[in-house]
Amino acid sequence: MDKTFSIIKPDATKRNITGDINKIIEENNLRIIAQKRILLSNNQAKNFYSIHKEKPFFNELINYMTSGPVVVQVLEGKNAVQKYRDIMGATNPDNAKDGTIRKKHALNVQENSVHGSDSDENAKIEIDFFFQKDEIIG
Ligand code: CMP
């Protein structure tokens, strides 16, 4: 079965909407097969988002992602990567479709409530970054 990696971001944990986001994930036939609530260190956030290190918003992004707890997750389902991207909606909530997590919950393009992998290859890298094999029970 296909897998993807998800982060419920600090703006969402702060507003106590982790459960609502999980409900949307499950209603769309993705299964949460691993999950933990953690505080990202500065180094973890910088490594995780290293692809964006030249972007003007990088420092702000690192400050935000380390500003409070996040929930990291492994999601399983058919075409999990694309399916979760569809459920999340566009990065900028102004462009997100009705019924998506970001349309419902995101505050702005940065505080956009969730992250999801953009390819199968990156899903594997991101899952391995946060989870040991025995923490994932599919
Ligand atoms: P994510 O899908 O986790 O990938 C990179 C993150 O950077 C993105 O979600 C947003 O949280 C943030 N981001 C993307 N574009 C911008 C932007 N233009 N300004 C501020 N933050 C952004």
Tab-separated table of N, CA and C and ligand atoms in Angstrom:
chain	number	residue	atom	x	y	z
A	1	MET	N	0.847	-1.211	0.000
A	1	MET	CA	0.000	0.000	0.000
A	1	MET	C	0.874	1.250	0.000
A	2	ASP	N	0.423	2.304	-0.671
A	2	ASP	CA	1.216	3.545	-0.766
A	2	ASP	C	1.193	4.324	0.546
A	3	LYS	N	2.264	5.062	0.754
A	3	LYS	CA	2.380	5.863	1.978
A	3	LYS	C	2.757	7.299	1.645
A	4	THR	N	2.341	8.223	2.525
A	4	THR	CA	2.841	9.589	2.447
A	4	THR	C	3.134	10.086	3.852
A	5	PHE	N	3.840	11.209	3.907
A	5	PHE	CA	4.207	11.797	5.185
A	5	PHE	C	3.434	13.103	5.360
A	6	SER	N	2.941	13.333	6.578
A	6	SER	CA	2.136	14.521	6.874
A	6	SER	C	2.655	15.216	8.127
A	7	ILE	N	2.565	16.545	8.139
A	7	ILE	CA	2.778	17.299	9.380
A	7	ILE	C	1.546	18.158	9.628
A	8	ILE	N	0.973	18.029	10.827
A	8	ILE	CA	-0.022	18.999	11.290
A	8	ILE	C	0.783	20.090	11.999
A	9	LYS	N	0.713	21.300	11.464
A	9	LYS	CA	1.668	22.365	11.815
A	9	LYS	C	1.254	23.143	13.073
A	10	PRO	N	2.184	23.985	13.585
A	10	PRO	CA	1.927	24.678	14.853
A	10	PRO	C	0.646	25.522	14.886
A	11	ASP	N	0.270	26.139	13.759
A	11	ASP	CA	-0.960	26.952	13.806
A	11	ASP	C	-2.171	26.085	14.111
A	12	ALA	N	-2.112	24.812	13.704
A	12	ALA	CA	-3.239	23.896	13.909
A	12	ALA	C	-3.217	23.281	15.314
A	13	THR	N	-2.042	22.854	15.784
A	13	THR	CA	-1.996	22.277	17.149
A	13	THR	C	-2.391	23.349	18.163
A	14	LYS	N	-1.969	24.600	17.907
A	14	LYS	CA	-2.288	25.714	18.802
A	14	LYS	C	-3.797	25.931	18.916
A	15	ARG	N	-4.507	25.768	17.782
A	15	ARG	CA	-5.958	26.014	17.768
A	15	ARG	C	-6.773	24.770	18.103
A	16	ASN	N	-6.065	23.665	18.480
A	16	ASN	CA	-6.753	22.444	18.940
A	16	ASN	C	-7.634	21.828	17.845
A	17	ILE	N	-7.121	21.823	16.612
A	17	ILE	CA	-7.902	21.269	15.497
A	17	ILE	C	-7.234	20.026	14.896
A	18	THR	N	-6.304	19.416	15.673
A	18	THR	CA	-5.676	18.168	15.226
A	18	THR	C	-6.744	17.112	14.914
A	19	GLY	N	-7.722	16.993	15.813
A	19	GLY	CA	-8.768	15.980	15.637
A	19	GLY	C	-9.589	16.229	14.390
A	20	ASP	N	-9.925	17.482	14.126
A	20	ASP	CA	-10.723	17.778	12.930
A	20	ASP	C	-9.945	17.432	11.663
A	21	ILE	N	-8.638	17.741	11.663
A	21	ILE	CA	-7.809	17.412	10.492
A	21	ILE	C	-7.720	15.890	10.329
A	22	ASN	N	-7.527	15.175	11.435
A	22	ASN	CA	-7.483	13.707	11.343
A	22	ASN	C	-8.804	13.146	10.828
A	23	LYS	N	-9.922	13.745	11.216
A	23	LYS	CA	-11.235	13.287	10.757
A	23	LYS	C	-11.326	13.432	9.227
A	24	ILE	N	-10.859	14.560	8.716
A	24	ILE	CA	-10.899	14.774	7.260
A	24	ILE	C	-10.011	13.743	6.555
A	25	ILE	N	-8.821	13.484	7.122
A	25	ILE	CA	-7.907	12.487	6.546
A	25	ILE	C	-8.606	11.122	6.481
A	26	GLU	N	-9.230	10.713	7.601
A	26	GLU	CA	-9.838	9.376	7.667
A	26	GLU	C	-11.090	9.276	6.801
A	27	GLU	N	-11.861	10.353	6.746
A	27	GLU	CA	-13.070	10.344	5.903
A	27	GLU	C	-12.721	10.164	4.430
A	28	ASN	N	-11.481	10.539	4.086
A	28	ASN	CA	-11.041	10.413	2.697
A	28	ASN	C	-10.237	9.127	2.460
A	29	ASN	N	-10.437	8.153	3.350
A	29	ASN	CA	-9.866	6.812	3.163
A	29	ASN	C	-8.348	6.752	3.222
A	30	LEU	N	-7.731	7.684	3.941
A	30	LEU	CA	-6.317	7.508	4.274
A	30	LEU	C	-6.272	7.030	5.729
A	31	ARG	N	-5.348	6.096	6.005
A	31	ARG	CA	-5.236	5.520	7.349
A	31	ARG	C	-3.991	6.091	8.027
A	32	ILE	N	-4.153	6.576	9.258
A	32	ILE	CA	-3.010	7.109	10.020
A	32	ILE	C	-2.318	5.911	10.668
A	33	ILE	N	-1.169	5.493	10.100
A	33	ILE	CA	-0.519	4.270	10.593
A	33	ILE	C	0.665	4.573	11.522
A	34	ALA	N	0.987	5.855	11.698
A	34	ALA	CA	1.961	6.287	12.703
A	34	ALA	C	1.710	7.758	12.974
A	35	GLN	N	1.919	8.146	14.221
A	35	GLN	CA	1.629	9.544	14.575
A	35	GLN	C	2.330	9.879	15.881
A	36	LYS	N	2.991	11.049	15.949
A	36	LYS	CA	3.503	11.526	17.237
A	36	LYS	C	3.556	13.046	17.262
A	37	ARG	N	3.372	13.584	18.479
A	37	ARG	CA	3.389	15.037	18.681
A	37	ARG	C	4.770	15.402	19.202
A	38	ILE	N	5.459	16.276	18.485
A	38	ILE	CA	6.841	16.606	18.832
A	38	ILE	C	7.073	18.113	18.666
A	39	LEU	N	8.159	18.568	19.283
A	39	LEU	CA	8.615	19.937	19.050
A	39	LEU	C	9.841	19.840	18.159
A	40	LEU	N	9.798	20.444	16.993
A	40	LEU	CA	10.950	20.384	16.082
A	40	LEU	C	12.090	21.238	16.631
A	41	SER	N	13.308	20.729	16.576
A	41	SER	CA	14.468	21.556	16.912
A	41	SER	C	14.765	22.447	15.706
A	42	ASN	N	15.557	23.476	15.948
A	42	ASN	CA	15.954	24.363	14.856
A	42	ASN	C	16.648	23.579	13.748
A	43	ASN	N	17.548	22.676	14.119
A	43	ASN	CA	18.285	21.879	13.130
A	43	ASN	C	17.377	20.940	12.349
A	44	GLN	N	16.442	20.303	13.056
A	44	GLN	CA	15.490	19.409	12.368
A	44	GLN	C	14.691	20.196	11.329
A	45	ALA	N	14.191	21.366	11.724
A	45	ALA	CA	13.375	22.172	10.797
A	45	ALA	C	14.218	22.621	9.599
A	46	LYS	N	15.440	23.051	9.865
A	46	LYS	CA	16.317	23.507	8.771
A	46	LYS	C	16.655	22.360	7.821
A	47	ASN	N	16.929	21.186	8.366
A	47	ASN	CA	17.229	20.030	7.511
A	47	ASN	C	16.001	19.611	6.705
A	48	PHE	N	14.858	19.556	7.384
A	48	PHE	CA	13.640	19.111	6.720
A	48	PHE	C	13.283	20.029	5.544
A	49	TYR	N	13.444	21.343	5.750
A	49	TYR	CA	13.074	22.316	4.722
A	49	TYR	C	14.290	22.840	3.954
A	50	SER	N	15.392	22.082	3.918
A	50	SER	CA	16.634	22.574	3.293
A	50	SER	C	16.433	22.954	1.820
A	51	ILE	N	15.473	22.294	1.155
A	51	ILE	CA	15.185	22.617	-0.249
A	51	ILE	C	14.754	24.081	-0.421
A	52	HIS	N	14.245	24.687	0.672
A	52	HIS	CA	13.769	26.082	0.604
A	52	HIS	C	14.783	27.082	1.175
A	53	LYS	N	16.040	26.640	1.385
A	53	LYS	CA	16.957	27.502	2.148
A	53	LYS	C	17.324	28.827	1.465
A	54	GLU	N	17.161	28.886	0.156
A	54	GLU	CA	17.442	30.159	-0.542
A	54	GLU	C	16.204	31.059	-0.666
A	55	LYS	N	15.061	30.555	-0.226
A	55	LYS	CA	13.817	31.327	-0.394
A	55	LYS	C	13.764	32.488	0.612
A	56	PRO	N	13.124	33.583	0.209
A	56	PRO	CA	13.060	34.746	1.120
A	56	PRO	C	12.316	34.448	2.425
A	57	PHE	N	11.429	33.439	2.397
A	57	PHE	CA	10.634	33.149	3.591
A	57	PHE	C	11.263	32.074	4.494
A	58	PHE	N	12.510	31.638	4.168
A	58	PHE	CA	13.093	30.497	4.890
A	58	PHE	C	13.192	30.729	6.405
A	59	ASN	N	13.789	31.846	6.824
A	59	ASN	CA	13.976	32.070	8.273
A	59	ASN	C	12.645	32.139	9.013
A	60	GLU	N	11.692	32.828	8.367
A	60	GLU	CA	10.350	32.937	8.943
A	60	GLU	C	9.703	31.547	9.068
A	61	LEU	N	9.908	30.721	8.037
A	61	LEU	CA	9.357	29.363	8.029
A	61	LEU	C	9.941	28.531	9.181
A	62	ILE	N	11.246	28.646	9.396
A	62	ILE	CA	11.889	27.890	10.486
A	62	ILE	C	11.374	28.377	11.844
A	63	ASN	N	11.255	29.702	12.013
A	63	ASN	CA	10.720	30.245	13.278
A	63	ASN	C	9.313	29.726	13.542
A	64	TYR	N	8.492	29.754	12.498
A	64	TYR	CA	7.103	29.280	12.630
A	64	TYR	C	7.050	27.784	12.959
A	65	MET	N	7.816	26.974	12.230
A	65	MET	CA	7.735	25.511	12.411
A	65	MET	C	8.293	25.048	13.761
A	66	THR	N	9.069	25.931	14.426
A	66	THR	CA	9.599	25.583	15.751
A	66	THR	C	8.865	26.353	16.857
A	67	SER	N	7.771	27.043	16.504
A	67	SER	CA	7.083	27.909	17.465
A	67	SER	C	6.138	27.151	18.395
A	68	GLY	N	5.879	25.890	18.098
A	68	GLY	CA	4.971	25.090	18.917
A	68	GLY	C	4.991	23.665	18.431
A	69	PRO	N	4.249	22.783	19.134
A	69	PRO	CA	4.247	21.371	18.743
A	69	PRO	C	3.706	21.146	17.332
A	70	VAL	N	4.208	20.101	16.695
A	70	VAL	CA	3.646	19.618	15.433
A	70	VAL	C	3.266	18.151	15.639
A	71	VAL	N	2.382	17.647	14.784
A	71	VAL	CA	2.067	16.212	14.792
A	71	VAL	C	2.582	15.645	13.479
A	72	VAL	N	3.568	14.744	13.569
A	72	VAL	CA	4.087	14.102	12.351
A	72	VAL	C	3.372	12.768	12.180
A	73	GLN	N	3.060	12.441	10.932
A	73	GLN	CA	2.215	11.284	10.657
A	73	GLN	C	2.687	10.522	9.422
A	74	VAL	N	2.409	9.229	9.411
A	74	VAL	CA	2.509	8.440	8.187
A	74	VAL	C	1.082	8.043	7.799
A	75	LEU	N	0.715	8.356	6.571
A	75	LEU	CA	-0.625	8.041	6.060
A	75	LEU	C	-0.506	6.965	4.992
A	76	GLU	N	-1.436	6.016	5.026
A	76	GLU	CA	-1.411	4.900	4.067
A	76	GLU	C	-2.716	4.873	3.273
A	77	GLY	N	-2.616	4.559	1.996
A	77	GLY	CA	-3.801	4.435	1.154
A	77	GLY	C	-3.381	4.389	-0.300
A	78	LYS	N	-4.374	4.088	-1.163
A	78	LYS	CA	-4.087	4.028	-2.597
A	78	LYS	C	-3.703	5.434	-3.096
A	79	ASN	N	-2.598	5.524	-3.831
A	79	ASN	CA	-2.102	6.826	-4.331
A	79	ASN	C	-2.022	7.874	-3.220
A	80	ALA	N	-1.437	7.464	-2.070
A	80	ALA	CA	-1.465	8.299	-0.860
A	80	ALA	C	-0.896	9.702	-1.077
A	81	VAL	N	0.205	9.818	-1.823
A	81	VAL	CA	0.846	11.134	-1.997
A	81	VAL	C	-0.116	12.092	-2.688
A	82	GLN	N	-0.638	11.682	-3.849
A	82	GLN	CA	-1.526	12.569	-4.612
A	82	GLN	C	-2.845	12.786	-3.878
A	83	LYS	N	-3.350	11.705	-3.268
A	83	LYS	CA	-4.628	11.833	-2.567
A	83	LYS	C	-4.515	12.866	-1.441
A	84	TYR	N	-3.433	12.795	-0.654
A	84	TYR	CA	-3.298	13.749	0.456
A	84	TYR	C	-3.102	15.174	-0.065
A	85	ARG	N	-2.381	15.311	-1.179
A	85	ARG	CA	-2.217	16.660	-1.755
A	85	ARG	C	-3.583	17.227	-2.163
A	86	ASP	N	-4.433	16.357	-2.711
A	86	ASP	CA	-5.783	16.798	-3.086
A	86	ASP	C	-6.594	17.202	-1.848
A	87	ILE	N	-6.469	16.422	-0.777
A	87	ILE	CA	-7.234	16.707	0.449
A	87	ILE	C	-6.731	17.986	1.122
A	88	MET	N	-5.402	18.222	1.056
A	88	MET	CA	-4.835	19.429	1.680
A	88	MET	C	-5.293	20.689	0.962
A	89	GLY	N	-5.296	20.657	-0.367
A	89	GLY	CA	-5.581	21.852	-1.151
A	89	GLY	C	-4.318	22.660	-1.404
A	90	ALA	N	-4.461	23.763	-2.137
A	90	ALA	CA	-3.307	24.567	-2.554
A	90	ALA	C	-2.556	25.143	-1.346
A	91	THR	N	-1.230	25.333	-1.528
A	91	THR	CA	-0.371	25.882	-0.463
A	91	THR	C	-0.958	27.167	0.101
A	92	ASN	N	-1.378	28.054	-0.802
A	92	ASN	CA	-2.000	29.315	-0.389
A	92	ASN	C	-3.513	29.093	-0.241
A	93	PRO	N	-4.042	29.253	0.971
A	93	PRO	CA	-5.476	28.960	1.171
A	93	PRO	C	-6.400	29.795	0.282
A	94	ASP	N	-5.907	30.950	-0.184
A	94	ASP	CA	-6.727	31.763	-1.108
A	94	ASP	C	-7.031	30.988	-2.389
A	95	ASN	N	-6.134	30.039	-2.736
A	95	ASN	CA	-6.310	29.257	-3.969
A	95	ASN	C	-6.851	27.849	-3.705
A	96	ALA	N	-7.110	27.519	-2.453
A	96	ALA	CA	-7.539	26.150	-2.111
A	96	ALA	C	-9.030	25.958	-2.392
A	97	LYS	N	-9.352	24.751	-2.862
A	97	LYS	CA	-10.750	24.452	-3.205
A	97	LYS	C	-11.579	24.179	-1.950
A	98	ASP	N	-12.887	24.382	-2.089
A	98	ASP	CA	-13.816	24.051	-1.008
A	98	ASP	C	-13.662	22.588	-0.633
A	99	GLY	N	-13.782	22.305	0.645
A	99	GLY	CA	-13.705	20.918	1.121
A	99	GLY	C	-12.298	20.478	1.480
A	100	THR	N	-11.280	21.302	1.170
A	100	THR	CA	-9.902	20.926	1.506
A	100	THR	C	-9.547	21.417	2.919
A	101	ILE	N	-8.517	20.774	3.485
A	101	ILE	CA	-8.078	21.140	4.842
A	101	ILE	C	-7.641	22.599	4.878
A	102	ARG	N	-6.867	23.008	3.876
A	102	ARG	CA	-6.337	24.376	3.914
A	102	ARG	C	-7.430	25.422	3.696
A	103	LYS	N	-8.420	25.102	2.860
A	103	LYS	CA	-9.543	26.039	2.677
A	103	LYS	C	-10.263	26.237	4.013
A	104	LYS	N	-10.436	25.120	4.733
A	104	LYS	CA	-11.195	25.187	5.979
A	104	LYS	C	-10.381	25.819	7.107
A	105	HIS	N	-9.072	25.485	7.184
A	105	HIS	CA	-8.326	25.803	8.409
A	105	HIS	C	-7.127	26.729	8.250
A	106	ALA	N	-6.505	26.794	7.069
A	106	ALA	CA	-5.248	27.549	6.959
A	106	ALA	C	-5.483	29.041	7.197
A	107	LEU	N	-4.485	29.687	7.806
A	107	LEU	CA	-4.599	31.115	8.112
A	107	LEU	C	-4.028	31.966	6.983
A	108	ASN	N	-2.945	31.483	6.374
A	108	ASN	CA	-2.284	32.206	5.273
A	108	ASN	C	-1.286	31.242	4.618
A	109	VAL	N	-0.514	31.742	3.631
A	109	VAL	CA	0.360	30.848	2.848
A	109	VAL	C	1.433	30.170	3.720
A	110	GLN	N	1.823	30.810	4.812
A	110	GLN	CA	2.812	30.177	5.703
A	110	GLN	C	2.135	29.289	6.746
A	111	GLU	N	1.187	29.875	7.474
A	111	GLU	CA	0.487	29.120	8.529
A	111	GLU	C	-0.653	28.347	7.864
A	112	ASN	N	-0.251	27.322	7.091
A	112	ASN	CA	-1.234	26.641	6.243
A	112	ASN	C	-1.605	25.254	6.759
A	113	SER	N	-1.442	25.057	8.073
A	113	SER	CA	-2.013	23.947	8.861
A	113	SER	C	-1.422	22.565	8.619
A	114	VAL	N	-1.055	22.241	7.374
A	114	VAL	CA	-0.553	20.893	7.078
A	114	VAL	C	0.554	20.918	6.028
A	115	HIS	N	1.395	19.900	6.108
A	115	HIS	CA	2.385	19.617	5.058
A	115	HIS	C	2.139	18.198	4.569
A	116	GLY	N	2.334	17.973	3.280
A	116	GLY	CA	2.297	16.617	2.737
A	116	GLY	C	3.394	16.449	1.706
A	117	SER	N	3.953	15.250	1.619
A	117	SER	CA	5.033	14.981	0.659
A	117	SER	C	4.568	15.265	-0.765
A	118	ASP	N	5.545	15.650	-1.629
A	118	ASP	CA	5.177	15.965	-3.012
A	118	ASP	C	5.510	14.857	-4.005
A	119	SER	N	6.130	13.764	-3.535
A	119	SER	CA	6.420	12.630	-4.424
A	119	SER	C	6.634	11.390	-3.560
A	120	ASP	N	6.560	10.202	-4.188
A	120	ASP	CA	6.814	8.955	-3.453
A	120	ASP	C	8.231	8.942	-2.903
A	121	GLU	N	9.160	9.454	-3.706
A	121	GLU	CA	10.568	9.480	-3.297
A	121	GLU	C	10.753	10.340	-2.035
A	122	ASN	N	10.160	11.529	-2.049
A	122	ASN	CA	10.270	12.412	-0.879
A	122	ASN	C	9.482	11.868	0.311
A	123	ALA	N	8.370	11.181	0.048
A	123	ALA	CA	7.613	10.581	1.159
A	123	ALA	C	8.511	9.618	1.929
A	124	LYS	N	9.262	8.796	1.219
A	124	LYS	CA	10.149	7.826	1.871
A	124	LYS	C	11.236	8.552	2.687
A	125	ILE	N	11.823	9.589	2.079
A	125	ILE	CA	12.875	10.352	2.773
A	125	ILE	C	12.301	11.007	4.040
A	126	GLU	N	11.123	11.608	3.907
A	126	GLU	CA	10.522	12.343	5.035
A	126	GLU	C	10.070	11.390	6.137
A	127	ILE	N	9.502	10.233	5.765
A	127	ILE	CA	9.100	9.239	6.766
A	127	ILE	C	10.339	8.759	7.523
A	128	ASP	N	11.403	8.441	6.787
A	128	ASP	CA	12.635	7.946	7.427
A	128	ASP	C	13.276	9.003	8.335
A	129	PHE	N	13.031	10.277	8.015
A	129	PHE	CA	13.590	11.385	8.812
A	129	PHE	C	12.984	11.397	10.217
A	130	PHE	N	11.713	11.030	10.341
A	130	PHE	CA	11.008	11.177	11.618
A	130	PHE	C	10.637	9.869	12.309
A	131	PHE	N	10.604	8.751	11.588
A	131	PHE	CA	10.095	7.512	12.187
A	131	PHE	C	11.074	6.354	12.045
A	132	GLN	N	11.159	5.546	13.110
A	132	GLN	CA	11.845	4.254	13.055
A	132	GLN	C	10.858	3.256	12.425
A	133	LYS	N	11.387	2.213	11.830
A	133	LYS	CA	10.536	1.198	11.186
A	133	LYS	C	9.478	0.650	12.151
A	134	ASP	N	9.887	0.368	13.418
A	134	ASP	CA	8.958	-0.282	14.352
A	134	ASP	C	7.905	0.685	14.924
A	135	GLU	N	7.950	1.938	14.532
A	135	GLU	CA	6.913	2.891	14.966
A	135	GLU	C	5.751	2.927	13.966
A	136	ILE	N	5.929	2.259	12.832
A	136	ILE	CA	4.923	2.305	11.764
A	136	ILE	C	4.223	0.937	11.718
A	137	ILE	N	2.930	0.968	12.060
A	137	ILE	CA	2.182	-0.296	12.111
A	137	ILE	C	1.064	-0.229	11.070
A	138	GLY	N	1.342	-0.753	9.896
A	138	GLY	CA	0.394	-0.672	8.782
A	138	GLY	C	-0.604	-1.808	8.783
B	1	CMP	P1	4.812	23.223	2.896
B	1	CMP	O1	3.947	22.471	1.969
B	1	CMP	O2	5.122	22.603	4.222
B	1	CMP	O3	6.189	23.562	2.162
B	1	CMP	C1	6.956	24.703	2.421
B	1	CMP	C2	6.272	25.673	3.351
B	1	CMP	O4	6.749	27.001	3.286
B	1	CMP	C3	4.809	25.804	2.953
B	1	CMP	O5	4.104	24.638	3.199
B	1	CMP	C4	4.405	27.032	3.755
B	1	CMP	O6	4.229	26.753	5.140
B	1	CMP	C5	5.683	27.866	3.577
B	1	CMP	N1	5.541	28.810	2.441
B	1	CMP	C6	5.401	28.538	1.131
B	1	CMP	N2	5.334	29.637	0.384
B	1	CMP	C7	5.445	30.676	1.247
B	1	CMP	C8	5.453	32.087	1.100
B	1	CMP	N3	5.328	32.655	-0.104
B	1	CMP	N4	5.590	32.841	2.205
B	1	CMP	C9	5.720	32.261	3.428
B	1	CMP	N5	5.724	30.916	3.642
B	1	CMP	C10	5.576	30.136	2.567
